[in-house]
Amino acid sequence: MIRVLLVDDHAVMRAGFRMILESAGDIAVVGEASTGVEAVAAASDVRPDVICMDVQMPDMDGLEATRRIVGSVEAAVVVVTTFDRDDYLFDALAAGASGFLLKNAGPEELISAVRVAAAGDALLAPEVTRRVIARFAAAPVTEARSASPSPSPDRESTAGGRDVGAFPTSRRPAALSPEVVGDGPVVELTEREGEVLRLVAQAMSNAEIAQRLYIGEATVKTHVSNVLQKLGTRDRVAAVVYAHRHGLV
């Protein structure tokens, strides 16, 4: 069973997610939290495999909670938000999230996101992946190397209703750091690793790659792991960006 922690400040939303996920049969919701502070504590207490994390919450937002959880607990975080905003997307990736999903996604997409994250893969919708690639592909390599992560702006909700988590126009998202984009010299990959990387860059899952190449899913996972290690990138998203920036796809 995949153990899931639900984090959202709306009880109705948590109830809906619970009903959807537990209908899958291989997923169990082992805890709930309504604030970022509660999420950090619950992650330590229940040790889930996957955390479905909202962004805008009282006390501490989901992005800061993700940073703290990823640094202390072995759990994959899937950010699930209503807001399709670039600052949330890039800051979630910089914080270590394994996926980014919008709340208008269908039930099967939510279930799939949890399964993908639990398997150790990163999950981004194809249109989101394209935005990540476009952002980094447009930036010179030297710029990405010189950029460094910055502390995130305070995103706590306020009664005044200010724009929670918005970046000033002069500020570059933290995700432009080298460890996220996977900068560095082009490395040698085996022919099969190159094939796998090209398919990863098309937003294919391990199962889809296995079907395309007529190999086992476990073999695909091994190839992906080898590619990430050779490229010096931390996840599939960074590998996709690397591939596009270096002309490998």
Coordinates of N, CA and C in Angstrom, one line a residue:
M1 N 0.8 -1.2 0.0 CA 0.0 0.0 0.0 C 0.9 1.3 0.0
I2 N 0.4 2.2 -0.8 CA 1.1 3.5 -0.8 C 0.5 4.4 0.3
R3 N 1.3 4.9 1.2 CA 0.8 5.7 2.3 C 0.9 7.1 2.0
V4 N -0.3 7.8 2.1 CA -0.4 9.2 1.7 C -0.8 10.1 2.8
L5 N -0.2 11.3 2.9 CA -0.6 12.4 3.8 C -1.2 13.5 3.0
L6 N -2.4 13.9 3.3 CA -3.2 14.9 2.6 C -3.0 16.2 3.4
V7 N -2.6 17.3 2.7 CA -2.4 18.6 3.3 C -3.2 19.6 2.5
D8 N -4.2 20.2 3.1 CA -5.0 21.2 2.5 C -5.8 21.9 3.6
D9 N -6.0 23.2 3.5 CA -6.7 23.9 4.5 C -8.3 23.8 4.4
H10 N -8.7 23.1 3.3 CA -10.2 22.9 3.2 C -10.5 21.5 3.5
A11 N -11.3 21.2 4.5 CA -11.7 19.9 4.9 C -12.4 19.1 3.8
V12 N -13.3 19.8 3.0 CA -14.0 19.2 1.9 C -13.1 18.7 0.8
M13 N -12.0 19.5 0.6 CA -11.0 19.1 -0.4 C -10.3 17.8 0.0
R14 N -9.9 17.8 1.3 CA -9.2 16.6 1.8 C -10.1 15.4 1.8
A15 N -11.4 15.6 2.1 CA -12.4 14.5 2.1 C -12.5 13.9 0.6
G16 N -12.5 14.8 -0.3 CA -12.6 14.4 -1.7 C -11.4 13.6 -2.2
F17 N -10.2 14.2 -1.8 CA -9.0 13.5 -2.2 C -8.9 12.1 -1.5
R18 N -9.3 12.0 -0.3 CA -9.3 10.7 0.4 C -10.2 9.7 -0.3
M19 N -11.4 10.1 -0.7 CA -12.3 9.2 -1.3 C -11.8 8.7 -2.7
I20 N -11.2 9.7 -3.4 CA -10.6 9.3 -4.7 C -9.5 8.3 -4.6
L21 N -8.5 8.7 -3.7 CA -7.3 7.9 -3.6 C -7.6 6.5 -3.0
E22 N -8.4 6.4 -2.0 CA -8.7 5.1 -1.3 C -9.5 4.2 -2.2
S23 N -10.2 4.8 -3.2 CA -10.9 3.9 -4.2 C -10.0 3.2 -5.1
A24 N -8.7 3.6 -5.1 CA -7.7 2.9 -6.0 C -7.4 1.5 -5.6
G25 N -7.5 1.3 -4.3 CA -7.2 -0.1 -3.8 C -5.8 -0.3 -3.3
D26 N -4.8 0.5 -3.9 CA -3.4 0.3 -3.4 C -2.9 1.5 -2.7
I27 N -3.8 2.4 -2.3 CA -3.4 3.7 -1.7 C -4.2 3.8 -0.4
A28 N -3.5 4.2 0.7 CA -4.1 4.4 2.0 C -3.8 5.8 2.5
V29 N -4.8 6.6 2.9 CA -4.5 7.9 3.4 C -4.3 7.7 4.9
V30 N -3.1 8.0 5.4 CA -2.6 7.7 6.8 C -2.6 9.0 7.6
G31 N -2.9 10.1 7.0 CA -3.0 11.3 7.9 C -3.4 12.5 7.1
E32 N -3.9 13.6 7.8 CA -4.3 14.8 7.2 C -3.7 16.0 8.0
A33 N -3.6 17.1 7.3 CA -3.1 18.4 7.9 C -3.8 19.5 7.2
S34 N -4.0 20.6 7.9 CA -4.7 21.8 7.4 C -3.8 23.0 7.3
T35 N -2.5 22.9 7.8 CA -1.6 24.0 7.7 C -0.2 23.4 7.4
G36 N 0.7 24.3 7.0 CA 2.1 23.9 6.7 C 2.8 23.4 7.9
V37 N 2.5 24.0 9.1 CA 3.1 23.6 10.3 C 2.6 22.2 10.7
E38 N 1.3 22.0 10.6 CA 0.8 20.6 10.9 C 1.4 19.6 9.9
A39 N 1.6 20.0 8.6 CA 2.1 19.1 7.6 C 3.5 18.6 8.0
V40 N 4.4 19.5 8.4 CA 5.7 19.1 8.8 C 5.7 18.1 10.0
A41 N 4.8 18.4 11.0 CA 4.7 17.5 12.1 C 4.2 16.2 11.7
A42 N 3.1 16.2 10.9 CA 2.5 14.9 10.5 C 3.4 14.1 9.7
A43 N 4.2 14.7 8.8 CA 5.1 14.0 8.0 C 6.1 13.2 8.8
S44 N 6.6 13.8 9.9 CA 7.5 13.2 10.8 C 6.8 12.1 11.6
D45 N 5.6 12.3 11.9 CA 4.9 11.3 12.8 C 4.4 10.0 12.0
V46 N 3.8 10.2 10.8 CA 3.2 9.1 10.1 C 4.1 8.5 9.0
R47 N 5.2 9.2 8.7 CA 6.2 8.8 7.7 C 5.5 8.3 6.4
P48 N 4.8 9.1 5.7 CA 4.1 8.7 4.4 C 5.1 8.5 3.3
D49 N 4.6 7.8 2.3 CA 5.4 7.6 1.1 C 5.2 8.8 0.2
V50 N 4.0 9.4 0.1 CA 3.7 10.5 -0.7 C 2.9 11.6 0.1
I51 N 3.1 12.8 -0.2 CA 2.4 13.9 0.5 C 1.7 14.7 -0.6
C52 N 0.4 14.9 -0.6 CA -0.3 15.8 -1.5 C -0.4 17.1 -0.8
M53 N 0.3 18.1 -1.4 CA 0.5 19.4 -0.7 C -0.1 20.6 -1.4
D54 N -1.0 21.2 -0.6 CA -1.6 22.5 -1.1 C -0.6 23.6 -1.0
V55 N -0.8 24.7 -1.6 CA 0.2 25.8 -1.5 C -0.3 26.9 -0.5
Q56 N -1.4 27.5 -0.8 CA -1.8 28.6 0.1 C -2.6 28.1 1.3
M57 N -1.9 28.2 2.5 CA -2.4 27.7 3.7 C -2.0 28.7 4.8
P58 N -2.7 28.7 5.9 CA -2.3 29.6 7.1 C -1.1 29.0 7.8
D59 N -0.5 29.8 8.6 CA 0.7 29.5 9.4 C 2.0 29.3 8.6
M60 N 1.9 28.4 7.6 CA 3.1 28.2 6.8 C 2.6 27.7 5.5
D61 N 3.1 28.2 4.3 CA 2.6 27.8 3.1 C 3.2 26.4 2.7
G62 N 2.6 25.8 1.6 CA 3.0 24.5 1.2 C 4.4 24.4 0.7
L63 N 4.9 25.5 0.1 CA 6.2 25.5 -0.5 C 7.3 25.5 0.6
E64 N 7.1 26.3 1.7 CA 8.0 26.2 2.8 C 7.9 24.9 3.5
A65 N 6.7 24.4 3.7 CA 6.5 23.0 4.3 C 7.3 22.0 3.5
T66 N 7.2 22.1 2.1 CA 7.9 21.1 1.3 C 9.4 21.1 1.5
R67 N 9.9 22.3 1.6 CA 11.4 22.5 1.8 C 11.8 21.8 3.1
R68 N 11.0 22.0 4.1 CA 11.4 21.4 5.4 C 11.2 19.9 5.5
I69 N 10.1 19.4 4.8 CA 9.9 18.0 4.8 C 10.9 17.2 3.9
V70 N 11.2 17.8 2.8 CA 12.2 17.1 1.9 C 13.5 17.0 2.5
G71 N 13.9 18.0 3.4 CA 15.1 18.0 4.0 C 15.2 17.1 5.2
S72 N 14.1 16.5 5.7 CA 14.1 15.7 6.9 C 13.4 14.4 6.8
V73 N 12.5 14.2 5.8 CA 11.7 13.0 5.8 C 11.8 12.4 4.3
E74 N 11.9 11.1 4.2 CA 12.0 10.4 2.9 C 10.6 10.3 2.4
A75 N 10.0 11.3 1.9 CA 8.7 11.3 1.3 C 8.7 12.1 0.0
A76 N 7.9 11.7 -0.9 CA 7.8 12.4 -2.2 C 6.6 13.4 -2.0
V77 N 6.8 14.6 -2.4 CA 5.8 15.7 -2.3 C 5.2 16.0 -3.7
V78 N 3.9 15.9 -3.8 CA 3.2 16.3 -5.0 C 2.4 17.6 -4.7
V79 N 2.8 18.7 -5.2 CA 2.1 20.0 -5.0 C 0.8 20.0 -5.8
V80 N -0.3 20.1 -5.1 CA -1.6 20.1 -5.8 C -2.3 21.5 -5.5
T81 N -2.4 22.3 -6.5 CA -2.9 23.7 -6.3 C -3.9 24.1 -7.3
T82 N -4.7 25.1 -6.9 CA -5.7 25.7 -7.8 C -5.0 26.6 -8.8
F83 N -3.9 27.2 -8.4 CA -3.3 28.3 -9.1 C -2.2 27.8 -10.1
D84 N -2.4 28.0 -11.4 CA -1.4 27.6 -12.4 C -0.5 28.8 -12.6
R85 N 0.4 29.0 -11.7 CA 1.3 30.2 -11.7 C 2.8 29.7 -11.8
D86 N 3.5 30.4 -12.6 CA 4.9 30.0 -12.8 C 5.7 30.1 -11.5
D87 N 5.4 31.1 -10.6 CA 6.2 31.3 -9.4 C 6.0 30.1 -8.5
Y88 N 4.7 29.6 -8.4 CA 4.5 28.4 -7.6 C 5.2 27.2 -8.2
L89 N 5.1 27.0 -9.6 CA 5.7 25.9 -10.2 C 7.2 25.8 -10.0
F90 N 7.9 26.9 -10.3 CA 9.3 26.9 -10.2 C 9.8 26.8 -8.8
D91 N 9.1 27.5 -7.9 CA 9.5 27.4 -6.5 C 9.2 26.0 -5.9
A92 N 8.2 25.3 -6.3 CA 7.9 24.0 -5.9 C 9.0 23.0 -6.3
L93 N 9.5 23.2 -7.6 CA 10.6 22.3 -8.0 C 11.9 22.6 -7.3
A94 N 12.1 23.9 -7.0 CA 13.3 24.3 -6.2 C 13.3 23.8 -4.8
A95 N 12.0 23.7 -4.3 CA 11.9 23.2 -2.9 C 12.1 21.7 -2.8
G96 N 12.0 21.0 -4.0 CA 12.2 19.5 -3.9 C 11.0 18.7 -4.2
A97 N 9.9 19.4 -4.7 CA 8.7 18.6 -5.0 C 8.9 17.6 -6.1
S98 N 8.2 16.5 -6.0 CA 8.4 15.5 -7.1 C 7.3 15.6 -8.2
G99 N 6.4 16.5 -7.9 CA 5.3 16.7 -8.9 C 4.5 18.0 -8.7
F100 N 3.8 18.4 -9.8 CA 3.0 19.6 -9.7 C 1.7 19.3 -10.5
L101 N 0.6 19.4 -9.8 CA -0.7 19.0 -10.3 C -1.7 20.1 -10.0
L102 N -2.6 20.4 -10.9 CA -3.6 21.3 -10.7 C -4.9 20.6 -10.2
K103 N -5.7 21.3 -9.3 CA -6.8 20.7 -8.7 C -8.0 20.4 -9.7
N104 N -7.8 21.0 -10.9 CA -8.9 20.6 -11.9 C -8.5 19.3 -12.6
A105 N -7.5 18.6 -12.2 CA -7.1 17.3 -12.8 C -8.2 16.3 -12.4
G106 N -8.3 15.3 -13.3 CA -9.3 14.3 -13.0 C -8.9 13.3 -11.9
P107 N -9.8 12.5 -11.4 CA -9.5 11.5 -10.4 C -8.4 10.6 -10.8
E108 N -8.4 10.1 -12.0 CA -7.3 9.2 -12.4 C -6.0 9.8 -12.5
E109 N -6.0 11.1 -12.8 CA -4.7 11.9 -12.8 C -4.1 12.0 -11.4
L110 N -5.0 12.2 -10.4 CA -4.5 12.3 -9.0 C -3.9 11.0 -8.6
I111 N -4.7 9.9 -8.9 CA -4.2 8.6 -8.5 C -2.9 8.2 -9.2
S112 N -2.8 8.6 -10.5 CA -1.6 8.3 -11.2 C -0.4 9.1 -10.6
A113 N -0.7 10.4 -10.3 CA 0.4 11.2 -9.7 C 1.0 10.6 -8.4
V114 N 0.1 10.1 -7.6 CA 0.6 9.5 -6.3 C 1.4 8.2 -6.6
R115 N 0.9 7.4 -7.6 CA 1.7 6.2 -7.9 C 3.0 6.5 -8.5
V116 N 3.1 7.5 -9.4 CA 4.3 7.9 -10.0 C 5.3 8.4 -9.0
A117 N 4.8 9.3 -8.1 CA 5.7 9.8 -7.1 C 6.2 8.7 -6.1
A118 N 5.3 7.8 -5.8 CA 5.7 6.7 -4.9 C 6.8 5.8 -5.5
A119 N 6.8 5.7 -6.9 CA 7.8 4.9 -7.6 C 9.1 5.6 -7.7
G120 N 9.2 6.9 -7.3 CA 10.4 7.6 -7.3 C 10.6 8.5 -8.6
D121 N 9.5 8.6 -9.3 CA 9.6 9.4 -10.5 C 9.0 10.8 -10.3
A122 N 9.4 11.8 -11.1 CA 8.8 13.1 -11.1 C 7.6 13.2 -12.0
L123 N 6.6 14.0 -11.6 CA 5.4 14.1 -12.5 C 5.1 15.5 -12.7
L124 N 5.1 15.9 -14.0 CA 4.6 17.2 -14.5 C 3.7 16.9 -15.7
A125 N 2.6 17.7 -15.7 CA 1.8 17.6 -16.9 C 2.6 18.1 -18.1
P126 N 2.4 17.5 -19.3 CA 3.2 17.9 -20.5 C 3.3 19.4 -20.7
E127 N 2.2 20.1 -20.6 CA 2.2 21.5 -20.8 C 3.1 22.3 -19.8
V128 N 3.1 21.7 -18.5 CA 4.0 22.3 -17.5 C 5.4 22.0 -17.8
T129 N 5.7 20.8 -18.3 CA 7.1 20.4 -18.7 C 7.6 21.4 -19.7
R130 N 6.8 21.7 -20.7 CA 7.2 22.6 -21.8 C 7.5 24.0 -21.2
R131 N 6.8 24.4 -20.2 CA 7.1 25.7 -19.7 C 8.4 25.7 -18.9
V132 N 8.7 24.6 -18.2 CA 10.0 24.5 -17.5 C 11.1 24.5 -18.6
I133 N 11.0 23.8 -19.6 CA 12.0 23.7 -20.7 C 12.2 25.1 -21.3
A134 N 11.1 25.8 -21.6 CA 11.1 27.1 -22.3 C 11.8 28.1 -21.4
R135 N 11.6 28.0 -20.1 CA 12.2 29.0 -19.2 C 13.7 28.8 -19.1
F136 N 14.2 27.6 -19.0 CA 15.6 27.3 -18.9 C 16.3 27.3 -20.2
A137 N 15.7 26.9 -21.2 CA 16.3 26.9 -22.6 C 16.6 28.3 -23.1
A138 N 15.8 29.2 -22.6 CA 16.0 30.6 -23.0 C 17.1 31.3 -22.3
A139 N 17.5 30.8 -21.2 CA 18.5 31.4 -20.3 C 19.9 30.9 -20.7
P140 N 20.9 31.8 -20.9 CA 22.3 31.3 -21.1 C 22.8 30.5 -20.0
V141 N 23.6 29.5 -20.4 CA 24.2 28.6 -19.4 C 24.9 29.3 -18.3
T142 N 25.7 30.4 -18.7 CA 26.4 31.1 -17.7 C 25.5 31.8 -16.7
E143 N 24.3 32.2 -17.2 CA 23.4 32.9 -16.2 C 22.8 31.9 -15.2
A144 N 22.5 30.7 -15.7 CA 22.0 29.6 -14.8 C 23.0 29.2 -13.8
R145 N 24.3 29.2 -14.2 CA 25.4 28.8 -13.3 C 25.6 29.9 -12.2
S146 N 25.5 31.1 -12.6 CA 25.7 32.2 -11.7 C 24.6 32.4 -10.7
A147 N 23.4 31.9 -11.1 CA 22.2 32.1 -10.2 C 22.3 31.2 -9.0
S148 N 21.8 31.6 -7.9 CA 21.8 30.8 -6.7 C 20.4 30.9 -6.1
P149 N 20.0 29.8 -5.4 CA 18.7 29.8 -4.8 C 18.6 31.0 -3.7
S150 N 17.5 31.6 -3.7 CA 17.2 32.7 -2.7 C 16.1 32.2 -1.8
P151 N 16.1 32.7 -0.6 CA 15.0 32.4 0.3 C 13.7 32.8 -0.3
S152 N 12.7 32.0 -0.1 CA 11.4 32.3 -0.7 C 10.8 33.5 0.1
P153 N 10.0 34.3 -0.6 CA 9.3 35.3 0.1 C 8.3 34.8 1.0
D154 N 7.9 35.5 2.0 CA 7.0 35.1 3.0 C 5.6 34.9 2.3
R155 N 5.0 33.8 2.5 CA 3.8 33.5 1.8 C 2.6 33.3 2.8
E156 N 2.8 33.7 4.0 CA 1.7 33.4 4.9 C 0.5 34.3 4.5
S157 N -0.7 33.7 4.7 CA -1.9 34.4 4.3 C -2.2 35.5 5.3
T158 N -2.7 36.6 4.8 CA -3.0 37.7 5.7 C -4.5 38.1 5.5
A159 N -5.0 38.8 6.5 CA -6.4 39.3 6.4 C -6.5 40.3 5.3
G160 N -5.4 41.0 5.0 CA -5.4 42.0 3.9 C -5.6 41.4 2.5
G161 N -5.4 40.1 2.4 CA -5.6 39.5 1.1 C -4.5 39.9 0.1
R162 N -3.3 40.0 0.5 CA -2.3 40.4 -0.5 C -2.0 39.2 -1.4
D163 N -1.3 39.4 -2.5 CA -1.0 38.3 -3.4 C 0.0 37.4 -2.8
V164 N -0.5 36.2 -2.3 CA 0.4 35.3 -1.6 C 1.4 34.7 -2.5
G165 N 2.7 34.9 -2.1 CA 3.7 34.2 -2.8 C 4.2 34.7 -4.1
A166 N 3.7 35.9 -4.5 CA 4.1 36.5 -5.7 C 5.6 37.0 -5.7
F167 N 6.3 36.8 -6.8 CA 7.7 37.2 -6.9 C 7.7 38.7 -7.4
P168 N 8.5 39.5 -6.9 CA 8.8 40.9 -7.5 C 9.3 40.6 -8.9
T169 N 9.0 41.6 -9.8 CA 9.4 41.4 -11.2 C 10.9 41.3 -11.4
S170 N 11.7 41.9 -10.5 CA 13.1 41.9 -10.7 C 13.8 40.6 -10.1
R171 N 13.0 39.7 -9.5 CA 13.5 38.6 -8.9 C 13.5 37.3 -9.8
R172 N 14.5 36.6 -9.9 CA 14.6 35.3 -10.6 C 14.2 34.2 -9.7
P173 N 13.3 33.3 -10.2 CA 12.9 32.1 -9.4 C 14.1 31.3 -8.9
A174 N 14.0 30.7 -7.7 CA 15.1 30.0 -7.2 C 15.4 28.8 -8.0
A175 N 14.5 28.3 -8.8 CA 14.8 27.1 -9.6 C 15.8 27.3 -10.7
L176 N 16.4 28.5 -10.9 CA 17.4 28.7 -11.9 C 18.8 28.3 -11.4
S177 N 18.8 27.7 -10.2 CA 20.1 27.3 -9.7 C 20.7 26.1 -10.5
P178 N 22.0 25.9 -10.6 CA 22.6 24.9 -11.4 C 22.2 23.5 -11.0
E179 N 22.0 23.2 -9.7 CA 21.6 21.9 -9.3 C 20.2 21.5 -9.8
V180 N 19.4 22.5 -10.1 CA 18.1 22.2 -10.6 C 18.1 22.0 -12.1
V181 N 18.8 22.9 -12.9 CA 18.8 22.8 -14.3 C 19.8 21.8 -14.9
G182 N 20.7 21.3 -14.1 CA 21.6 20.3 -14.5 C 22.6 20.8 -15.5
D183 N 23.2 22.0 -15.3 CA 24.2 22.5 -16.2 C 25.5 21.7 -16.1
G184 N 26.3 21.8 -17.0 CA 27.6 21.1 -17.1 C 27.9 20.6 -18.5
P185 N 29.1 20.1 -18.7 CA 29.4 19.7 -20.0 C 28.6 18.5 -20.5
V186 N 28.4 18.3 -21.8 CA 27.7 17.2 -22.3 C 28.5 15.9 -22.0
V187 N 27.8 14.9 -21.5 CA 28.5 13.7 -21.1 C 28.1 12.6 -22.0
E188 N 28.9 11.5 -22.0 CA 28.6 10.4 -22.9 C 27.6 9.4 -22.3
L189 N 26.6 9.1 -23.1 CA 25.6 8.2 -22.7 C 25.6 7.0 -23.6
T190 N 25.2 5.8 -23.2 CA 25.1 4.7 -24.1 C 24.0 4.9 -25.0
E191 N 23.9 4.2 -26.1 CA 22.9 4.3 -27.1 C 21.5 4.2 -26.4
R192 N 21.4 3.2 -25.6 CA 20.1 2.9 -24.9 C 19.7 4.1 -23.9
E193 N 20.7 4.6 -23.2 CA 20.5 5.7 -22.3 C 20.0 6.9 -23.0
G194 N 20.6 7.1 -24.2 CA 20.2 8.3 -25.1 C 18.8 8.1 -25.5
E195 N 18.4 6.9 -25.9 CA 17.0 6.7 -26.3 C 16.0 6.9 -25.1
V196 N 16.4 6.5 -23.9 CA 15.6 6.7 -22.7 C 15.5 8.2 -22.4
L197 N 16.6 8.9 -22.5 CA 16.5 10.3 -22.2 C 15.6 11.1 -23.2
R198 N 15.7 10.7 -24.5 CA 14.8 11.4 -25.4 C 13.4 11.1 -25.1
L199 N 13.0 9.9 -24.7 CA 11.6 9.6 -24.4 C 11.2 10.3 -23.1
V200 N 12.1 10.4 -22.1 CA 11.8 11.1 -20.9 C 11.5 12.6 -21.2
A201 N 12.3 13.1 -22.2 CA 12.1 14.5 -22.6 C 10.8 14.7 -23.3
Q202 N 10.1 13.6 -23.7 CA 8.8 13.7 -24.3 C 7.7 13.5 -23.2
A203 N 8.1 13.6 -21.9 CA 7.2 13.5 -20.8 C 6.6 12.1 -20.7
M204 N 7.3 11.1 -21.2 CA 6.8 9.7 -21.0 C 7.1 9.1 -19.7
S205 N 6.2 8.3 -19.1 CA 6.5 7.6 -17.9 C 7.4 6.4 -18.1
N206 N 7.8 5.8 -17.1 CA 8.7 4.6 -17.2 C 7.9 3.5 -17.9
A207 N 6.6 3.3 -17.6 CA 5.8 2.3 -18.2 C 5.7 2.5 -19.7
E208 N 5.5 3.8 -20.1 CA 5.3 4.1 -21.5 C 6.7 3.9 -22.3
I209 N 7.8 4.2 -21.6 CA 9.1 4.0 -22.2 C 9.3 2.5 -22.4
A210 N 9.0 1.8 -21.4 CA 9.2 0.3 -21.5 C 8.4 -0.3 -22.7
Q211 N 7.2 0.2 -22.8 CA 6.3 -0.3 -23.9 C 6.9 0.1 -25.3
R212 N 7.4 1.4 -25.4 CA 8.0 1.9 -26.6 C 9.3 1.1 -27.0
L213 N 10.1 0.8 -26.0 CA 11.4 0.2 -26.3 C 11.4 -1.4 -26.2
Y214 N 10.3 -1.9 -25.8 CA 10.1 -3.4 -25.6 C 11.1 -3.9 -24.6
I215 N 11.2 -3.2 -23.5 CA 12.0 -3.7 -22.3 C 11.2 -3.6 -21.1
G216 N 11.7 -4.2 -20.0 CA 11.0 -4.2 -18.7 C 11.0 -2.8 -18.1
E217 N 10.0 -2.5 -17.3 CA 9.9 -1.3 -16.6 C 11.1 -1.1 -15.6
A218 N 11.5 -2.2 -14.9 CA 12.6 -2.1 -14.0 C 13.9 -1.7 -14.7
T219 N 14.0 -2.2 -16.0 CA 15.2 -1.9 -16.8 C 15.2 -0.4 -17.1
V220 N 14.0 0.1 -17.4 CA 13.9 1.6 -17.7 C 14.3 2.4 -16.5
K221 N 13.8 2.0 -15.3 CA 14.2 2.7 -14.1 C 15.7 2.7 -13.9
T222 N 16.3 1.6 -14.2 CA 17.8 1.5 -14.0 C 18.5 2.5 -15.0
H223 N 18.0 2.5 -16.3 CA 18.6 3.4 -17.3 C 18.4 4.9 -16.8
V224 N 17.2 5.2 -16.4 CA 16.9 6.6 -15.9 C 17.8 7.0 -14.8
S225 N 18.0 6.1 -13.8 CA 18.9 6.3 -12.7 C 20.3 6.6 -13.2
N226 N 20.8 5.8 -14.1 CA 22.1 6.0 -14.7 C 22.3 7.3 -15.4
V227 N 21.2 7.7 -16.1 CA 21.3 9.0 -16.8 C 21.3 10.1 -15.9
L228 N 20.5 10.1 -14.8 CA 20.5 11.2 -13.9 C 21.9 11.3 -13.2
Q229 N 22.5 10.1 -12.9 CA 23.8 10.1 -12.2 C 24.9 10.7 -13.2
K230 N 24.8 10.3 -14.4 CA 25.8 10.8 -15.4 C 25.7 12.3 -15.6
L231 N 24.4 12.8 -15.7 CA 24.2 14.2 -16.0 C 24.4 15.0 -14.8
G232 N 24.4 14.4 -13.6 CA 24.6 15.2 -12.4 C 23.3 16.0 -12.0
T233 N 22.1 15.4 -12.4 CA 20.9 16.1 -12.2 C 20.1 15.3 -11.1
R234 N 19.2 16.0 -10.4 CA 18.6 15.4 -9.3 C 17.3 14.7 -9.6
D235 N 16.6 15.0 -10.7 CA 15.4 14.4 -11.1 C 15.1 14.4 -12.6
R236 N 14.0 13.9 -13.0 CA 13.7 13.8 -14.4 C 13.5 15.1 -15.1
V237 N 12.9 16.0 -14.3 CA 12.6 17.4 -14.8 C 13.9 18.1 -15.2
A238 N 14.9 18.0 -14.3 CA 16.2 18.6 -14.6 C 16.9 17.9 -15.8
A239 N 16.7 16.6 -15.9 CA 17.3 15.9 -17.1 C 16.7 16.3 -18.4
V240 N 15.4 16.6 -18.4 CA 14.7 17.1 -19.6 C 15.2 18.4 -20.0
V241 N 15.4 19.3 -19.0 CA 15.9 20.7 -19.2 C 17.4 20.5 -19.8
Y242 N 18.2 19.7 -19.1 CA 19.5 19.5 -19.6 C 19.5 19.0 -21.1
A243 N 18.7 18.1 -21.4 CA 18.7 17.5 -22.7 C 18.4 18.6 -23.8
H244 N 17.4 19.4 -23.5 CA 17.0 20.5 -24.4 C 18.1 21.5 -24.5
R245 N 18.7 21.9 -23.4 CA 19.7 23.0 -23.4 C 21.0 22.6 -24.1
H246 N 21.3 21.3 -24.1 CA 22.5 20.8 -24.7 C 22.2 20.2 -26.1
G247 N 21.0 20.3 -26.6 CA 20.8 19.8 -28.0 C 20.7 18.3 -28.1
L248 N 20.5 17.6 -27.0 CA 20.4 16.2 -27.1 C 19.1 15.7 -27.6
V249 N 18.1 16.5 -27.6 CA 16.8 16.2 -28.2 C 16.3 17.3 -29.0

